[in-house]
Amino acid sequence: MPELTSPPHAGSRPGGRSARVRAAVHRAIGELITDEAVEPLTIPVVAARAGVHATTVYRRWGSIGDLLADVATSRFSGDIVVPDTGSLRADLERYAADLAKDLCDPDTLALVRATIGIGGEQGAAACRGERQQQLEAILEREQARGGQPPSLERTTDAVLAPLYYRAVFTNEPLSPAWTLGLVANLLG
Amino acid sequence: MPELTSPPHAGSRPGGRSARVRAAVHRAIGELITDEAVEPLTIPVVAARAGVHATTVYRRWGSIGDLLADVATSRFSGDIVVPDTGSLRADLERYAADLAKDLCDPDTLALVRATIGIGGEQGAAACRGERQQQLEAILEREQARGGQPPSLERTTDAVLAPLYYRAVFTNEPLSPAWTLGLVANLLG
């Protein structure tokens, strides 16, 4: 197979071989986690699928957990545009709807589950991505408008937590009515 | 190694060889998921640790996902006594405190994460165990007393979901004050 080896310090050359290796490995993870694979997800398995040497992957990511965390970080950062409608309620409703739609996607869910399972603390943090910062931005805008938004903790418990819990732990749908209801429960 | 093979239909003989195999395999899972193991969790790895043949484990559980779901089902069913204090608020507070304590345990958390990662839908259901039924029992008792409890869905979103989300996705503590606050937010 054609091996996409990285020259030393290849990370500093954007768009070069290093970027191609990264793209191939990330793509391989995406394919493997949605396969009905019985094969456990390991660096040799990912490397074979990506068409690169396992040593390249080990050198760059260290472990399968670190690799999954890296994939999840890319996937869950910058993916949702924080709404800015001028109203806290409308912002939260739109944000919750966008997040629900994302978490309903089978590929997203497979990545979250695999990363939680293999990536430990670091993987779990990667699955939350920028969610806290995104919610915080919404709440801070309300404060700047002179409103009195709920705390970030309360908003996380009332909106983020049920979305993640329902997506990851149940097979109930994240319906639009239910999702809007979370915001209604928070804001009254 | 001494092989604990199962005779046909051994499942019908409680306390026999079948039960010993089951106990050994469940114990092996418990050890392996809390190891700082880089080795992926597979049936051959579990079988070797348990001192049984891999074929025995394959025959009985089919896949590592089914095996983890079985371990999680045993672990998360019958583990929490549903409180019956005569008050909805006190029942929910005690239940939430017990669940928080359980989810803080590193072994519990490791099992939840591994089962979510490998066991798919079935594993996720196993991690919830009897939580829905337990909450339902608390709410039904309040109804029988003539009270008007919140719905099971609302209670799940307000109490169960934040406990699971915080335990699995963050490294924030499930403090007693925060846990009691979930019930206060639900009941007002």
Coordinates of N, CA, C and O in Angstrom, one line a residue, chain A residues 38 40-42 63-64 109 112-114 116-118 120-121 124-125 127-128 131-132 153-154 156-158 160-172 178 182 185-186, chain B residues 38 40-42 63-64 109 112-114 116-118 120-121 124-125 127-128 131-132 153-154 156-158 160-172 178 182 185-186:
Chain A
V38 N -17.0 -6.3 14.2 CA -16.8 -7.0 15.5 C -15.3 -6.7 15.9 O -15.0 -6.9 17.1
P40 N -12.2 -5.0 17.2 CA -12.0 -3.9 18.1 C -11.2 -2.8 17.5 O -10.3 -3.0 16.6
L41 N -11.5 -1.5 17.8 CA -10.8 -0.4 17.3 C -9.4 -0.2 17.9 O -9.3 0.1 19.1
T42 N -8.4 -0.5 17.1 CA -7.0 -0.3 17.6 C -6.2 0.5 16.6 O -6.7 0.6 15.4
S63 N -1.9 6.9 21.3 CA -2.8 5.8 21.7 C -4.1 5.9 20.9 O -4.5 7.0 20.4
I64 N -4.9 4.9 20.9 CA -6.2 4.9 20.2 C -7.1 5.9 20.9 O -8.0 6.6 20.3
L109 N -23.4 9.9 16.8 CA -23.6 9.1 18.0 C -22.6 8.0 18.1 O -22.1 7.7 19.2
V112 N -19.4 9.6 19.4 CA -19.5 9.9 20.8 C -19.3 8.7 21.7 O -18.6 8.6 22.6
R113 N -20.1 7.6 21.3 CA -20.0 6.4 22.1 C -18.6 5.8 22.1 O -18.1 5.4 23.1
A114 N -18.0 5.7 20.9 CA -16.7 5.1 20.8 C -15.7 5.9 21.6 O -14.8 5.3 22.3
I116 N -16.2 8.0 24.2 CA -16.5 7.8 25.6 C -15.9 6.5 26.1 O -15.3 6.4 27.1
G117 N -16.1 5.4 25.3 CA -15.7 4.1 25.7 C -14.2 3.9 25.7 O -13.7 3.2 26.6
I118 N -13.5 4.5 24.8 CA -12.0 4.3 24.7 C -11.2 5.4 25.2 O -10.1 5.3 25.7
G120 N -11.6 7.7 27.6 CA -11.6 8.2 29.0 C -12.0 9.6 29.2 O -12.8 10.2 28.5
E121 N -11.4 10.2 30.3 CA -11.7 11.6 30.6 C -11.5 12.6 29.4 O -12.3 13.4 29.1
A124 N -14.1 12.1 26.8 CA -15.4 12.7 27.3 C -15.3 14.2 27.1 O -16.3 14.8 26.6
A125 N -14.2 14.8 27.4 CA -14.1 16.3 27.3 C -14.2 16.7 25.8 O -14.8 17.6 25.4
C127 N -15.8 15.1 23.5 CA -17.2 15.0 23.0 C -18.1 16.2 23.4 O -19.1 16.5 22.7
R128 N -17.7 16.9 24.5 CA -18.4 18.1 24.8 C -18.0 19.3 23.9 O -18.7 20.2 23.8
R131 N -19.3 23.1 23.7 CA -20.7 23.3 24.2 C -20.8 24.3 25.3 O -21.7 25.1 25.3
Q132 N -19.9 24.1 26.3 CA -20.0 25.0 27.5 C -19.7 26.5 27.0 O -20.5 27.4 27.4
E153 N -24.3 26.6 34.9 CA -24.5 25.2 35.4 C -26.0 24.8 35.3 O -26.3 23.7 34.8
R154 N -26.9 25.7 35.6 CA -28.3 25.4 35.5 C -28.7 25.1 34.1 O -29.5 24.2 33.8
T156 N -26.7 24.1 31.6 CA -26.1 22.8 31.3 C -27.0 21.6 31.8 O -27.3 20.7 31.0
D157 N -27.4 21.7 33.0 CA -28.2 20.6 33.6 C -29.6 20.5 32.9 O -30.1 19.4 32.7
A158 N -30.2 21.6 32.5 CA -31.5 21.6 32.0 C -31.6 21.4 30.5 O -32.6 20.8 30.0
L160 N -28.3 20.9 28.0 CA -27.3 20.0 27.5 C -27.4 18.6 28.0 O -27.4 17.6 27.2
A161 N -27.6 18.4 29.3 CA -27.6 17.1 29.9 C -28.7 16.2 29.3 O -28.4 15.0 28.9
P162 N -29.9 16.6 29.3 CA -31.0 15.8 28.7 C -30.7 15.4 27.3 O -31.0 14.3 26.8
L163 N -30.2 16.3 26.5 CA -29.9 16.0 25.1 C -28.9 14.9 25.0 O -29.1 13.9 24.2
Y164 N -27.8 15.0 25.7 CA -26.7 14.0 25.6 C -27.2 12.7 26.2 O -27.0 11.6 25.7
Y165 N -27.9 12.8 27.4 CA -28.4 11.6 28.0 C -29.3 10.8 27.1 O -29.2 9.6 26.9
R166 N -30.3 11.5 26.6 CA -31.3 10.8 25.7 C -30.6 10.2 24.5 O -30.9 9.1 24.1
A167 N -29.7 11.0 23.9 CA -29.1 10.5 22.7 C -28.2 9.3 22.9 O -28.3 8.3 22.2
V168 N -27.4 9.3 24.0 CA -26.4 8.3 24.2 C -26.9 7.1 25.0 O -26.6 6.0 24.7
F169 N -27.9 7.3 25.9 CA -28.3 6.2 26.8 C -29.6 5.6 26.5 O -30.0 4.6 27.0
T170 N -30.4 6.3 25.6 CA -31.8 5.7 25.3 C -31.9 5.6 23.8 O -31.1 6.1 23.1
N171 N -33.0 5.0 23.4 CA -33.3 5.1 21.9 C -34.5 5.9 21.7 O -35.2 5.7 20.6
E172 N -34.9 6.8 22.6 CA -36.0 7.7 22.4 C -35.6 8.8 21.4 O -34.4 9.2 21.5
W178 N -40.1 17.9 22.3 CA -39.4 17.6 23.6 C -38.2 18.6 23.8 O -38.0 19.1 24.9
L182 N -37.4 21.5 26.8 CA -36.3 21.6 27.8 C -36.0 23.1 28.1 O -35.8 23.5 29.2
N185 N -38.9 24.5 30.2 CA -38.7 24.1 31.6 C -37.7 25.0 32.3 O -37.8 25.3 33.5
L186 N -36.6 25.3 31.6 CA -35.6 26.2 32.2 C -36.0 27.6 32.4 O -35.8 28.2 33.4
Chain B
V38 N -3.8 -0.9 27.8 CA -3.9 -0.4 26.4 C -4.5 -1.5 25.5 O -5.0 -1.2 24.5
P40 N -7.1 -3.8 23.9 CA -8.5 -3.6 23.7 C -9.3 -4.8 24.4 O -8.8 -5.9 24.5
L41 N -10.5 -4.5 24.8 CA -11.3 -5.4 25.5 C -12.0 -6.4 24.5 O -12.8 -5.9 23.7
T42 N -11.5 -7.6 24.4 CA -12.1 -8.6 23.5 C -12.4 -9.8 24.2 O -11.9 -10.0 25.4
S63 N -20.8 -12.0 21.8 CA -19.9 -10.9 21.4 C -19.5 -10.2 22.7 O -20.2 -10.3 23.7
I64 N -18.4 -9.4 22.6 CA -18.0 -8.6 23.7 C -19.0 -7.6 24.1 O -19.2 -7.3 25.3
L109 N -18.0 3.9 36.9 CA -17.9 4.8 35.7 C -17.1 4.1 34.6 O -17.5 4.3 33.4
V112 N -19.6 1.8 32.9 CA -20.6 2.6 32.1 C -19.9 3.0 30.8 O -20.5 2.8 29.7
R113 N -18.7 3.6 30.9 CA -18.1 4.1 29.7 C -17.7 2.9 28.7 O -17.9 3.1 27.5
A114 N -17.2 1.8 29.2 CA -16.8 0.7 28.4 C -18.1 0.1 27.7 O -18.1 -0.2 26.5
I116 N -21.0 1.6 27.1 CA -21.5 2.6 26.1 C -20.7 2.4 24.8 O -21.2 2.5 23.7
G117 N -19.3 2.3 25.0 CA -18.4 2.3 23.9 C -18.5 1.1 23.0 O -18.5 1.2 21.8
I118 N -18.7 0.0 23.7 CA -18.7 -1.3 22.9 C -20.0 -1.9 22.8 O -20.3 -2.6 21.8
G120 N -23.1 -0.6 22.3 CA -24.2 0.0 21.5 C -25.5 0.2 22.2 O -25.5 0.5 23.4
E121 N -26.6 0.2 21.5 CA -27.9 0.4 22.0 C -28.2 -0.5 23.3 O -28.7 0.0 24.3
A124 N -26.2 0.6 26.2 CA -26.7 1.8 26.8 C -27.9 1.5 27.6 O -28.1 2.1 28.7
A125 N -28.8 0.7 27.1 CA -30.0 0.3 27.9 C -29.6 -0.4 29.2 O -30.2 -0.1 30.3
C127 N -26.9 0.1 30.9 CA -26.4 1.1 31.9 C -27.5 1.9 32.6 O -27.2 2.4 33.7
R128 N -28.6 2.0 32.0 CA -29.7 2.6 32.7 C -30.4 1.7 33.6 O -31.0 2.1 34.6
R131 N -33.4 2.2 36.3 CA -33.5 3.6 36.7 C -34.9 4.2 36.4 O -35.5 4.8 37.3
Q132 N -35.4 3.9 35.2 CA -36.7 4.4 34.9 C -37.8 3.8 35.8 O -38.7 4.5 36.3
E153 N -41.0 11.6 32.3 CA -40.1 12.2 31.4 C -39.4 13.5 32.0 O -38.2 13.6 31.9
R154 N -40.2 14.3 32.6 CA -39.7 15.5 33.2 C -38.7 15.2 34.3 O -37.6 15.8 34.4
T156 N -36.9 12.4 34.6 CA -35.7 11.9 34.0 C -34.8 13.0 33.5 O -33.6 13.0 33.7
D157 N -35.4 14.0 32.8 CA -34.6 15.1 32.2 C -34.0 15.9 33.3 O -32.9 16.4 33.2
A158 N -34.7 16.1 34.4 CA -34.2 17.0 35.5 C -33.3 16.4 36.5 O -32.4 17.1 37.1
L160 N -32.2 12.4 36.4 CA -31.3 11.3 35.9 C -30.3 11.9 34.9 O -29.1 11.6 35.0
A161 N -30.8 12.7 34.0 CA -29.9 13.1 32.9 C -28.7 13.9 33.4 O -27.5 13.6 33.0
P162 N -28.9 14.9 34.2 CA -27.7 15.6 34.7 C -26.7 14.8 35.5 O -25.5 15.0 35.4
L163 N -27.2 13.8 36.2 CA -26.3 12.9 37.0 C -25.5 12.1 36.0 O -24.2 12.0 36.2
Y164 N -26.1 11.5 35.0 CA -25.3 10.7 34.1 C -24.4 11.6 33.2 O -23.3 11.2 33.0
Y165 N -24.9 12.7 32.8 CA -24.1 13.6 31.9 C -22.9 14.1 32.7 O -21.8 14.0 32.2
R166 N -23.1 14.5 33.9 CA -21.9 15.1 34.6 C -20.9 14.0 34.9 O -19.7 14.1 34.8
A167 N -21.4 12.8 35.3 CA -20.5 11.7 35.6 C -19.7 11.2 34.4 O -18.5 11.0 34.5
V168 N -20.4 11.1 33.3 CA -19.8 10.4 32.1 C -19.0 11.4 31.3 O -18.0 11.1 30.7
F169 N -19.5 12.6 31.1 CA -19.0 13.6 30.2 C -18.0 14.6 30.8 O -17.4 15.3 30.0
T170 N -18.1 14.8 32.1 CA -17.3 15.9 32.7 C -16.4 15.3 33.8 O -16.6 14.2 34.2
N171 N -15.5 16.1 34.3 CA -14.8 15.6 35.5 C -15.2 16.5 36.7 O -14.5 16.6 37.7
E172 N -16.4 17.1 36.6 CA -16.9 17.9 37.8 C -17.4 16.9 38.8 O -18.0 15.9 38.4
W178 N -25.1 20.1 44.8 CA -25.5 20.1 43.4 C -26.6 19.1 43.1 O -27.6 19.4 42.5
L182 N -30.8 19.6 42.0 CA -31.5 19.0 40.8 C -33.0 18.8 41.2 O -33.9 19.1 40.4
N185 N -34.7 22.1 41.7 CA -35.1 22.7 40.4 C -36.3 22.0 39.8 O -37.2 22.7 39.2
L186 N -36.5 20.8 40.0 CA -37.6 20.0 39.5 C -38.9 20.4 40.3 O -39.9 20.6 39.7

